[in-house]
Tab-separated table of C-alpha atoms in Angstrom:
chain	number	residue	atom	x	y	z
A	1223	MET	CA	28.553	-7.795	-1.214
A	1224	LYS	CA	24.965	-8.085	-0.689
A	1225	THR	CA	23.897	-11.557	0.413
A	1226	GLU	CA	22.055	-12.458	-2.790
A	1227	TYR	CA	25.123	-11.946	-5.048
A	1228	ARG	CA	26.868	-14.781	-3.257
A	1229	THR	CA	24.247	-16.793	-4.974
A	1230	LEU	CA	23.410	-15.003	-8.268
A	1231	ASP	CA	25.921	-14.415	-11.037
A	1232	PRO	CA	26.336	-10.730	-12.077
A	1233	ALA	CA	27.375	-11.180	-15.207
A	1234	ARG	CA	24.364	-13.353	-15.915
A	1235	LEU	CA	22.115	-10.472	-14.472
A	1236	ALA	CA	23.447	-7.929	-16.683
A	1237	ALA	CA	23.179	-10.144	-19.813
A	1238	VAL	CA	19.646	-10.856	-18.881
A	1239	LEU	CA	18.822	-7.315	-18.186
A	1240	GLU	CA	20.283	-6.087	-21.464
A	1241	ARG	CA	18.227	-8.747	-23.318
A	1242	GLU	CA	14.960	-8.072	-21.629
A	1243	ARG	CA	15.400	-4.053	-22.098
A	1244	ALA	CA	15.838	-5.013	-25.942
A	1245	ARG	CA	12.877	-7.227	-26.076
A	1246	TYR	CA	10.654	-4.623	-24.333
A	1247	VAL	CA	11.785	-1.852	-26.691
A	1248	GLN	CA	11.283	-4.312	-29.797
A	1249	SER	CA	7.706	-5.329	-28.544
A	1250	ASN	CA	6.216	-1.812	-27.550
A	1251	SER	CA	6.324	0.375	-30.502
A	1252	ARG	CA	3.035	2.021	-29.944
A	1253	SER	CA	3.938	2.647	-26.376
A	1254	SER	CA	7.240	4.058	-27.685
A	1255	ALA	CA	5.487	6.332	-29.844
A	1256	LEU	CA	3.172	7.503	-27.243
A	1257	ALA	CA	6.096	8.214	-24.699
A	1258	GLN	CA	7.725	10.423	-27.144
A	1259	GLN	CA	4.823	12.449	-27.707
A	1260	ALA	CA	4.291	12.631	-24.237
A	1261	SER	CA	7.712	14.242	-23.422
A	1262	ALA	CA	6.537	17.354	-25.057
A	1263	HIS	CA	3.694	18.306	-22.527
A	1264	LEU	CA	3.902	15.943	-19.446
A	1265	MET	CA	6.580	16.270	-16.913
A	1266	PHE	CA	8.848	13.227	-16.741
A	1267	GLY	CA	6.705	12.047	-19.801
A	1268	VAL	CA	3.818	10.745	-17.451
A	1269	PRO	CA	0.784	12.372	-15.773
A	1270	LEU	CA	2.241	11.508	-12.522
A	1271	HIS	CA	6.086	11.252	-11.973
A	1272	TRP	CA	5.686	8.143	-10.141
A	1273	MET	CA	4.557	6.397	-13.207
A	1274	SER	CA	8.176	6.546	-14.528
A	1275	ASP	CA	9.367	4.488	-11.667
A	1276	TRP	CA	8.765	1.040	-13.318
A	1277	SER	CA	11.410	-1.160	-14.744
A	1278	MET	CA	10.704	-0.284	-18.437
A	1279	PRO	CA	12.878	1.568	-20.672
A	1280	PHE	CA	9.861	3.855	-21.285
A	1281	PRO	CA	6.356	3.698	-20.061
A	1282	LEU	CA	4.035	1.094	-20.935
A	1283	HIS	CA	0.752	2.745	-21.967
A	1284	VAL	CA	-2.573	1.025	-20.964
A	1285	ASP	CA	-5.405	0.595	-23.302
A	1286	GLN	CA	-7.817	-1.117	-20.757
A	1287	ALA	CA	-7.755	-3.170	-17.548
A	1288	LYS	CA	-10.546	-5.665	-16.531
A	1289	GLY	CA	-10.585	-8.078	-13.584
A	1290	ALA	CA	-7.179	-9.572	-13.313
A	1291	HIS	CA	-5.932	-8.319	-16.702
A	1292	VAL	CA	-4.295	-5.192	-18.150
A	1293	THR	CA	-4.047	-4.688	-22.035
A	1294	ASP	CA	-1.581	-2.345	-23.283
A	1295	VAL	CA	-1.817	-0.028	-26.325
A	1296	ASP	CA	0.446	-2.812	-28.378
A	1297	GLY	CA	-2.120	-5.494	-27.787
A	1298	HIS	CA	-0.363	-7.399	-25.013
A	1299	THR	CA	-2.484	-8.680	-22.201
A	1300	TYR	CA	-0.687	-9.112	-18.610
A	1301	VAL	CA	-1.913	-10.926	-15.738
A	1302	ASP	CA	-1.665	-8.170	-13.069
A	1303	PHE	CA	-0.410	-8.795	-9.696
A	1304	CYS	CA	0.181	-5.113	-8.937
A	1305	LEU	CA	-3.233	-4.091	-9.128
A	1306	GLY	CA	-2.584	-0.429	-9.044
A	1307	ASP	CA	-0.596	-0.956	-5.816
A	1308	THR	CA	-3.933	-2.047	-4.016
A	1309	GLY	CA	-6.213	0.608	-5.616
A	1310	ALA	CA	-7.666	-2.261	-7.545
A	1311	MET	CA	-7.135	-4.886	-5.127
A	1312	PHE	CA	-10.501	-6.334	-5.937
A	1313	GLY	CA	-10.006	-6.524	-9.712
A	1314	HIS	CA	-10.047	-4.036	-12.498
A	1315	SER	CA	-13.604	-2.132	-12.977
A	1316	PRO	CA	-15.561	-4.783	-10.788
A	1317	GLU	CA	-18.897	-5.515	-12.633
A	1318	PRO	CA	-21.033	-4.336	-9.563
A	1319	VAL	CA	-19.013	-1.035	-9.315
A	1320	ALA	CA	-19.061	-0.391	-12.978
A	1321	ARG	CA	-22.927	-0.815	-12.871
A	1322	ALA	CA	-23.225	1.469	-9.901
A	1323	LEU	CA	-21.033	4.087	-11.480
A	1324	ALA	CA	-23.231	4.002	-14.818
A	1325	ALA	CA	-26.353	4.308	-12.945
A	1326	GLN	CA	-25.373	7.189	-10.658
A	1327	ALA	CA	-23.480	9.122	-13.556
A	1328	THR	CA	-27.144	10.058	-14.813
A	1329	ARG	CA	-28.400	10.889	-11.356
A	1330	GLY	CA	-25.783	13.237	-10.209
A	1331	LEU	CA	-22.079	13.536	-9.666
A	1332	THR	CA	-21.542	15.793	-6.570
A	1333	VAL	CA	-23.808	18.126	-4.561
A	1334	MET	CA	-22.099	18.700	-1.223
A	1335	LEU	CA	-25.037	16.907	0.560
A	1336	PRO	CA	-25.654	13.279	1.991
A	1337	SER	CA	-27.487	10.560	0.297
A	1338	GLU	CA	-28.794	7.176	1.386
A	1339	ASP	CA	-25.720	5.464	0.125
A	1340	GLY	CA	-23.683	7.216	2.765
A	1341	VAL	CA	-25.785	5.931	5.658
A	1342	TRP	CA	-25.484	2.406	4.304
A	1343	VAL	CA	-21.687	2.718	3.595
A	1344	ALA	CA	-21.317	3.919	7.215
A	1345	ARG	CA	-23.390	1.157	8.912
A	1346	GLU	CA	-21.261	-1.498	7.037
A	1347	LEU	CA	-17.960	0.130	7.921
A	1348	ALA	CA	-19.039	0.214	11.590
A	1349	ARG	CA	-20.387	-3.615	11.322
A	1350	ARG	CA	-16.770	-4.808	9.679
A	1351	PHE	CA	-14.305	-2.680	11.668
A	1352	GLY	CA	-15.981	-2.401	14.932
A	1353	LEU	CA	-15.767	1.684	15.009
A	1354	PRO	CA	-19.140	3.184	15.145
A	1355	VAL	CA	-18.501	6.570	13.723
A	1356	TRP	CA	-17.175	7.494	10.169
A	1357	GLN	CA	-16.072	10.204	7.939
A	1358	PHE	CA	-14.944	10.362	4.331
A	1359	ALA	CA	-12.030	11.573	2.154
A	1360	LEU	CA	-10.761	11.265	-1.299
A	1361	SER	CA	-7.606	9.690	-0.722
A	1362	ALA	CA	-5.910	7.679	2.281
A	1363	SER	CA	-3.398	10.664	2.237
A	1364	ASP	CA	-6.132	13.092	3.281
A	1365	ALA	CA	-7.786	10.580	5.654
A	1366	ASN	CA	-4.714	10.176	7.371
A	1367	ARG	CA	-4.151	14.111	7.303
A	1368	PHE	CA	-7.489	14.785	8.654
A	1369	ALA	CA	-7.228	12.198	11.251
A	1370	ILE	CA	-3.987	13.612	12.518
A	1371	ARG	CA	-5.693	17.058	12.719
A	1372	TRP	CA	-8.700	15.517	14.635
A	1373	ALA	CA	-5.890	14.004	17.178
A	1374	ARG	CA	-4.108	17.055	17.577
A	1375	ALA	CA	-7.445	18.862	18.208
A	1376	LEU	CA	-9.204	16.900	20.673
A	1377	THR	CA	-5.813	15.844	22.675
A	1378	GLY	CA	-4.380	19.364	22.700
A	1379	HIS	CA	-0.981	17.765	21.795
A	1380	ARG	CA	1.092	18.686	18.953
A	1381	GLN	CA	3.431	15.645	18.516
A	1382	ILE	CA	2.787	12.583	16.504
A	1383	LEU	CA	4.625	9.293	16.276
A	1384	ILE	CA	5.384	7.039	13.469
A	1385	PHE	CA	7.453	3.926	12.959
A	1386	ASN	CA	10.580	4.267	10.964
A	1387	GLY	CA	10.301	3.698	7.056
A	1388	CYS	CA	6.765	4.055	7.050
A	1389	TYR	CA	4.640	5.497	4.253
A	1390	HIS	CA	1.056	6.926	4.769
A	1391	GLY	CA	0.658	8.837	1.686
A	1392	THR	CA	1.704	12.597	0.998
A	1393	VAL	CA	1.145	13.623	4.714
A	1394	ASP	CA	3.894	16.171	5.570
A	1395	ASP	CA	4.169	14.909	9.142
A	1396	VAL	CA	5.224	11.353	8.287
A	1397	PHE	CA	8.275	12.116	6.152
A	1398	VAL	CA	10.831	11.614	8.890
A	1399	ASP	CA	13.528	9.034	8.934
A	1400	LEU	CA	15.859	7.959	11.883
A	1401	VAL	CA	19.636	8.477	10.944
A	1402	ASP	CA	21.802	7.113	13.613
A	1403	GLY	CA	18.910	7.015	16.068
A	1404	LYS	CA	17.908	10.582	15.428
A	1405	ALA	CA	14.813	12.057	13.483
A	1406	ASN	CA	15.653	13.545	10.176
A	1407	THR	CA	13.326	14.972	7.450
A	1408	ARG	CA	13.327	12.562	4.540
A	1409	ASN	CA	16.208	13.702	2.148
A	1410	SER	CA	13.820	13.082	-0.870
A	1411	LEU	CA	11.055	15.450	0.116
A	1412	LEU	CA	10.848	18.323	-2.040
A	1413	GLY	CA	9.864	21.831	-0.979
A	1414	GLN	CA	9.613	21.254	2.618
A	1415	VAL	CA	10.269	24.445	4.539
A	1416	VAL	CA	9.027	23.688	7.906
A	1417	ASP	CA	11.074	21.307	10.300
A	1418	ILE	CA	8.657	18.534	10.779
A	1419	THR	CA	11.124	16.790	13.367
A	1420	GLN	CA	9.818	19.336	15.667
A	1421	THR	CA	6.357	17.780	15.890
A	1422	THR	CA	6.856	14.273	14.608
A	1423	ARG	CA	8.631	11.500	16.487
A	1424	SER	CA	10.040	8.314	14.958
A	1425	VAL	CA	10.898	4.723	16.380
A	1426	GLU	CA	11.498	1.405	15.199
A	1427	PHE	CA	8.579	-0.961	14.679
A	1428	ASN	CA	8.758	-3.850	17.204
A	1429	ASP	CA	10.838	-1.928	19.564
A	1430	LEU	CA	8.501	-1.562	22.865
A	1431	ALA	CA	11.235	0.180	24.886
A	1432	ALA	CA	11.725	2.868	22.156
A	1433	LEU	CA	7.957	3.253	21.922
A	1434	GLU	CA	7.358	3.666	25.530
A	1435	SER	CA	10.192	6.203	25.802
A	1436	ALA	CA	8.562	8.249	22.896
A	1437	LEU	CA	5.308	8.182	24.657
A	1438	ALA	CA	6.345	8.960	28.214
A	1439	ASP	CA	6.165	12.404	28.312
A	1440	GLY	CA	2.362	12.285	27.447
A	1441	GLN	CA	2.908	14.771	24.572
A	1442	VAL	CA	1.794	12.545	21.654
A	1443	ALA	CA	-1.509	13.057	20.080
A	1444	CYS	CA	-1.374	9.940	18.152
A	1445	LEU	CA	0.899	6.794	16.920
A	1446	LEU	CA	0.046	6.403	13.311
A	1447	ALA	CA	1.008	3.018	11.990
A	1448	GLU	CA	0.171	0.172	9.600
A	1449	PRO	CA	-0.407	-2.924	11.644
A	1450	VAL	CA	1.823	-4.566	9.269
A	1451	MET	CA	4.505	-2.312	7.568
A	1452	THR	CA	4.182	-2.825	3.734
A	1453	ASN	CA	5.699	0.220	2.077
A	1454	ILE	CA	9.233	-0.585	2.616
A	1455	GLY	CA	8.877	-4.351	2.102
A	1456	MET	CA	6.823	-6.321	4.560
A	1457	VAL	CA	7.624	-6.138	8.073
A	1458	LEU	CA	5.470	-8.175	10.574
A	1459	PRO	CA	4.637	-7.475	14.203
A	1460	ASP	CA	6.275	-9.605	16.718
A	1461	PRO	CA	3.889	-11.769	18.697
A	1462	GLY	CA	2.315	-9.735	21.394
A	1463	PHE	CA	3.559	-6.543	19.992
A	1464	TRP	CA	0.262	-4.781	19.251
A	1465	ASP	CA	-1.038	-5.791	22.700
A	1466	ALA	CA	1.791	-4.214	24.520
A	1467	ALA	CA	1.816	-1.078	22.111
A	1468	GLN	CA	-1.982	-0.650	22.544
A	1469	ALA	CA	-1.458	-0.450	26.423
A	1470	LEU	CA	1.434	2.001	26.081
A	1471	CYS	CA	-0.768	4.287	24.156
A	1472	ARG	CA	-3.661	4.046	26.764
A	1473	ARG	CA	-1.241	4.396	29.637
A	1474	TYR	CA	0.097	7.653	28.212
A	1475	GLY	CA	-3.025	9.067	26.676
A	1476	THR	CA	-2.101	8.638	22.930
A	1477	LEU	CA	-4.567	8.055	20.454
A	1478	LEU	CA	-3.819	4.989	18.169
A	1479	LEU	CA	-4.426	5.884	14.598
A	1480	ILE	CA	-4.378	2.563	12.246
A	1481	ASP	CA	-3.843	2.738	8.621
A	1482	GLU	CA	-5.336	-0.279	6.915
A	1483	THR	CA	-4.898	0.942	3.169
A	1484	HIS	CA	-2.519	-2.089	2.489
A	1485	THR	CA	-3.255	-4.312	5.186
A	1486	ILE	CA	-6.987	-4.648	4.187
A	1487	SER	CA	-5.570	-7.674	2.402
A	1488	SER	CA	-5.865	-9.292	5.890
A	1489	GLY	CA	-9.433	-9.968	5.482
A	1490	PRO	CA	-12.967	-8.062	5.266
A	1491	GLY	CA	-12.368	-6.040	8.504
A	1492	GLY	CA	-8.799	-5.746	7.819
A	1493	TYR	CA	-5.965	-6.558	10.169
A	1494	THR	CA	-7.815	-4.794	13.129
A	1495	GLN	CA	-10.688	-7.260	13.171
A	1496	ALA	CA	-8.807	-10.220	12.005
A	1497	HIS	CA	-6.190	-9.733	14.967
A	1498	GLY	CA	-8.390	-7.990	17.494
A	1499	LEU	CA	-6.966	-4.525	17.387
A	1500	GLN	CA	-8.930	-1.572	19.033
A	1501	PRO	CA	-7.791	1.534	17.255
A	1502	ASP	CA	-9.103	4.953	18.392
A	1503	LEU	CA	-8.921	5.992	14.713
A	1504	LEU	CA	-8.767	4.047	11.507
A	1505	VAL	CA	-8.182	4.907	8.018
A	1506	LEU	CA	-8.725	3.038	4.811
A	1507	GLY	CA	-8.011	4.288	1.356
A	1508	LYS	CA	-7.506	2.984	-2.333
A	1509	PRO	CA	-9.537	-0.039	-2.802
A	1510	VAL	CA	-12.482	0.724	-0.673
A	1511	ALA	CA	-14.607	2.103	-3.618
A	1512	GLY	CA	-13.358	-0.580	-6.285
A	1513	GLY	CA	-10.515	1.816	-7.526
A	1514	LEU	CA	-12.379	5.136	-7.691
A	1515	PRO	CA	-10.666	7.957	-5.523
A	1516	CYS	CA	-12.406	7.529	-2.070
A	1517	ALA	CA	-10.972	6.929	1.400
A	1518	VAL	CA	-12.953	6.458	4.994
A	1519	TYR	CA	-11.670	7.088	8.583
A	1520	GLY	CA	-13.654	5.747	11.593
A	1521	PHE	CA	-13.555	6.839	15.035
A	1522	SER	CA	-14.161	4.777	18.516
A	1523	ALA	CA	-17.226	6.139	20.319
A	1524	ASP	CA	-15.204	7.996	22.825
A	1525	THR	CA	-12.970	9.563	20.364
A	1526	ALA	CA	-15.970	10.512	18.102
A	1527	ALA	CA	-17.584	12.305	21.268
A	1528	ARG	CA	-14.364	14.232	21.796
A	1529	ALA	CA	-14.068	15.124	18.474
A	1530	GLU	CA	-17.463	16.327	18.003
A	1531	ALA	CA	-17.086	18.420	21.162
A	1532	ALA	CA	-13.878	19.859	19.898
A	1533	LYS	CA	-15.429	21.199	16.760
A	1534	ARG	CA	-18.313	22.609	18.573
A	1535	GLN	CA	-16.236	24.351	20.882
A	1536	ALA	CA	-13.998	25.786	18.233
A	1537	PRO	CA	-14.706	29.307	16.666
A	1538	PRO	CA	-16.569	29.272	13.456
A	1539	GLY	CA	-14.877	28.947	10.010
A	1540	HIS	CA	-13.133	26.227	8.119
A	1541	SER	CA	-11.825	23.336	10.280
A	1542	GLY	CA	-9.015	22.333	7.724
A	1543	ILE	CA	-10.655	19.036	7.365
A	1544	GLY	CA	-12.455	18.070	4.109
A	1545	THR	CA	-12.712	19.092	0.735
A	1546	THR	CA	-15.382	20.094	-1.560
A	1547	LEU	CA	-15.659	16.727	-3.275
A	1548	THR	CA	-15.384	14.660	-0.467
A	1549	ALA	CA	-18.126	11.851	0.065
A	1550	ASN	CA	-19.339	12.905	-3.491
A	1551	LEU	CA	-22.426	10.982	-4.867
A	1552	LEU	CA	-20.418	8.787	-7.343
A	1553	ALA	CA	-17.730	7.748	-4.720
A	1554	MET	CA	-20.433	6.909	-2.326
A	1555	ALA	CA	-22.232	4.691	-5.014
A	1556	ALA	CA	-19.136	2.932	-5.874
A	1557	MET	CA	-18.102	2.184	-2.282
A	1558	ARG	CA	-21.765	0.877	-1.511
A	1559	ALA	CA	-21.368	-1.558	-4.400
A	1560	ASN	CA	-17.908	-2.489	-3.716
A	1561	LEU	CA	-18.622	-3.266	-0.050
A	1562	ALA	CA	-21.751	-5.135	-0.645
A	1563	GLU	CA	-21.025	-7.292	-3.934
A	1564	VAL	CA	-17.320	-7.265	-4.142
A	1565	MET	CA	-15.314	-7.138	-0.761
A	1566	THR	CA	-17.129	-10.331	0.232
A	1567	ASP	CA	-15.968	-13.231	2.558
A	1568	ALA	CA	-16.051	-15.544	-0.485
A	1569	ALA	CA	-13.921	-13.137	-2.375
A	1570	TYR	CA	-11.414	-13.346	0.490
A	1571	ALA	CA	-11.595	-16.907	0.744
A	1572	HIS	CA	-10.571	-17.313	-2.940
A	1573	MET	CA	-7.608	-14.789	-2.697
A	1574	PHE	CA	-6.584	-16.222	0.546
A	1575	GLY	CA	-6.144	-19.597	-1.218
A	1576	LEU	CA	-4.517	-18.129	-4.132
A	1577	ALA	CA	-1.947	-16.146	-2.091
A	1578	GLU	CA	-1.106	-19.329	0.015
A	1579	GLN	CA	-0.635	-20.986	-3.510
A	1580	LEU	CA	1.649	-18.176	-4.660
A	1581	ALA	CA	3.871	-18.051	-1.426
A	1582	LEU	CA	4.397	-21.776	-1.258
A	1583	GLY	CA	5.288	-21.819	-4.823
A	1584	LEU	CA	7.880	-18.966	-4.552
A	1585	GLY	CA	9.300	-20.399	-1.595
A	1586	GLN	CA	9.808	-23.917	-3.126
A	1587	VAL	CA	11.767	-22.092	-5.886
A	1588	ILE	CA	13.860	-20.120	-3.480
A	1589	GLU	CA	14.433	-23.456	-1.498
A	1590	ARG	CA	15.442	-25.320	-4.476
A	1591	HIS	CA	18.066	-22.977	-5.396
A	1592	ASN	CA	19.284	-22.262	-2.196
A	1593	LEU	CA	18.799	-18.599	-2.546
A	1594	PRO	CA	19.095	-16.280	0.860
A	1595	TRP	CA	15.581	-15.077	0.374
A	1596	CYS	CA	12.461	-15.671	2.291
A	1597	VAL	CA	8.518	-15.202	1.476
A	1598	THR	CA	6.018	-13.118	3.692
A	1599	ARG	CA	2.413	-13.059	3.375
A	1600	ILE	CA	-0.491	-11.567	4.914
A	1601	GLY	CA	-3.896	-12.452	3.560
A	1602	ALA	CA	-4.093	-11.668	-0.033
A	1603	ARG	CA	-0.545	-9.836	-0.071
A	1604	THR	CA	2.568	-11.885	-0.603
A	1605	GLU	CA	6.161	-10.605	-1.168
A	1606	PHE	CA	9.588	-12.362	-1.532
A	1607	GLN	CA	12.529	-10.502	0.074
A	1608	PHE	CA	16.209	-10.643	-0.054
A	1609	THR	CA	16.899	-11.904	3.120
A	1610	PRO	CA	16.845	-15.489	4.812
A	1611	THR	CA	14.701	-14.211	7.516
A	1612	PRO	CA	11.835	-11.474	7.331
A	1613	PRO	CA	13.059	-7.987	8.819
A	1614	ARG	CA	11.878	-6.971	12.092
A	1615	ASN	CA	11.853	-3.230	11.540
A	1616	GLY	CA	12.283	-0.514	8.674
A	1617	THR	CA	15.792	-0.007	9.020
A	1618	GLN	CA	16.338	-3.776	8.318
A	1619	ALA	CA	13.742	-3.779	5.634
A	1620	ASP	CA	15.495	-0.649	3.957
A	1621	ALA	CA	18.905	-2.293	4.135
A	1622	ILE	CA	17.770	-5.506	2.006
A	1623	LEU	CA	16.187	-3.485	-0.731
A	1624	ASP	CA	17.849	-3.849	-3.975
A	1625	ALA	CA	16.703	-1.587	-6.843
A	1626	ALA	CA	18.536	-2.979	-9.709
A	1627	LEU	CA	17.953	-6.452	-8.768
A	1628	GLU	CA	13.974	-5.878	-8.293
A	1629	LYS	CA	13.888	-3.987	-11.897
A	1630	ASN	CA	15.698	-7.020	-13.262
A	1631	ILE	CA	13.120	-9.443	-12.113
A	1632	HIS	CA	10.231	-6.894	-12.748
A	1633	LEU	CA	11.027	-6.416	-16.453
A	1634	TYR	CA	11.887	-9.998	-16.846
A	1635	LEU	CA	8.182	-10.660	-15.580
A	1636	LEU	CA	6.673	-7.981	-17.682
A	1637	ASN	CA	7.925	-9.491	-21.033
A	1638	ARG	CA	6.419	-12.620	-20.058
A	1639	GLY	CA	2.909	-11.094	-19.405
A	1640	LEU	CA	3.019	-10.610	-15.628
A	1641	LEU	CA	2.955	-7.350	-13.642
A	1642	ILE	CA	3.923	-6.997	-10.067
A	1643	THR	CA	4.514	-3.906	-7.983
A	1644	PRO	CA	7.285	-1.829	-9.325
A	1645	PHE	CA	9.198	-1.294	-6.028
A	1646	HIS	CA	10.231	-3.935	-3.716
A	1647	ASN	CA	8.612	-7.414	-4.787
A	1648	MET	CA	4.822	-7.132	-3.678
A	1649	MET	CA	2.256	-9.234	-5.281
A	1650	LEU	CA	-1.609	-9.116	-4.952
A	1651	VAL	CA	-4.206	-11.583	-5.934
A	1652	CYS	CA	-7.777	-10.403	-6.789
A	1653	PRO	CA	-11.373	-12.584	-7.110
A	1654	SER	CA	-10.625	-12.627	-10.734
A	1655	THR	CA	-7.117	-14.324	-10.385
A	1656	THR	CA	-6.881	-17.820	-11.103
A	1657	PRO	CA	-4.759	-20.782	-10.080
A	1658	ALA	CA	-3.090	-20.821	-13.645
A	1659	ASP	CA	-2.245	-17.212	-13.260
A	1660	VAL	CA	-0.369	-17.927	-10.011
A	1661	ASP	CA	1.431	-21.003	-11.512
A	1662	ARG	CA	2.377	-18.964	-14.514
A	1663	LEU	CA	3.874	-16.223	-12.029
A	1664	VAL	CA	5.937	-18.914	-10.163
A	1665	SER	CA	7.036	-20.720	-13.662
A	1666	ALA	CA	8.327	-17.379	-14.811
A	1667	PHE	CA	9.915	-16.521	-11.323
A	1668	ALA	CA	11.698	-19.958	-11.636
A	1669	SER	CA	12.884	-19.403	-14.950
A	1670	PHE	CA	14.421	-16.179	-13.995
A	1671	VAL	CA	16.204	-17.632	-11.077
A	1672	GLU	CA	17.605	-20.646	-13.380
A	1673	GLU	CA	19.168	-17.977	-15.720
A	1674	VAL	CA	20.880	-15.973	-13.195
A	1675	VAL	CA	21.843	-18.312	-10.507
A	1676	ARG	CA	25.780	-19.089	-10.165
A	1677	PRO	CA	26.686	-22.189	-11.944
């Protein structure tokens, strides 16, 4: 029996889920009709199969999204704590970004040539993150893919290293899990024909001995990592872990590639600046252009020099890095507006205060009902986890996931006008979120708990 079911009543959970499913069906006739129409021409009934992974009996169809709110086609408005799983971390359609997009739309969308916006954005990224040289992509998946290619090109090594349970987008190299201590291609991966365990190594997060063992032969081009694991539930680094990990990378000639796509919640310069990391390469995706598809990746001065030398010394032809729409004019205009006017110090201060309020409120509910759960937070990102103490690695984080319980909670909240991320229990606040929004989420969470705890 999972720990939480010693506290929660399975019969009550089942009754609540049945009631909430019926309530959703009754309240969302327009979404239901669109779902039926979509089934004829959209695989799984949605434009992207992940959109069917929510807790609803059928997909919720959106009419519009603005600030911290989403309105569906049935006219219901929700306070959004999912925020596009970080893509809209600074709110839906921020005014400065919307203005920049409207202005740029009449002046060209893509020309495969640089613009003044690109110069401004690169200079601002260098100021924020401390890496002096930058390149662009359309998604964090692409940015990670390109950064790995650069790392292999300039080190001459084929191997990369990841932490067990990680997610870095749709990069083939990262779909490796540890099973009984051995690397295995992830079972869920479709269409994989190359044995990626031949070039990808995996160790547990926070395990310095395993990390050194994986690096010791000097054959690893890069360690690709989130500074805090966020895609399997939040896993915080042990005190001193990153200082020691960085030293090991330097000792064995491995480049450190930090993926800040989610941990940008830590501050304007991400976890890297907030905690003094010194990566060789850094990726930031989803939220950097205010929700428009865009990503960036930066190089330390030495890494950039080596990368430029590798490209110049290579035979002419396609490098396998970049796409035609990379750094298009629309994305660059959006990114400049977002960095200049939306991702500000003041916005982060506001979000940190609300995230602290949220974490405190959730923690009080958990304590009041003696639930064996905990609350974890980094900056504007908060999560409640089904364990009394936060997990230390991906294996522990995976063991506490409970999809059935998560979907029950998420649907309960959604029927009360509150959206949180559809996998595990991650919540974000944005500059448009209010203290009243946070209170409303905490109150609904408390109501759910009160309905399902054992009498």
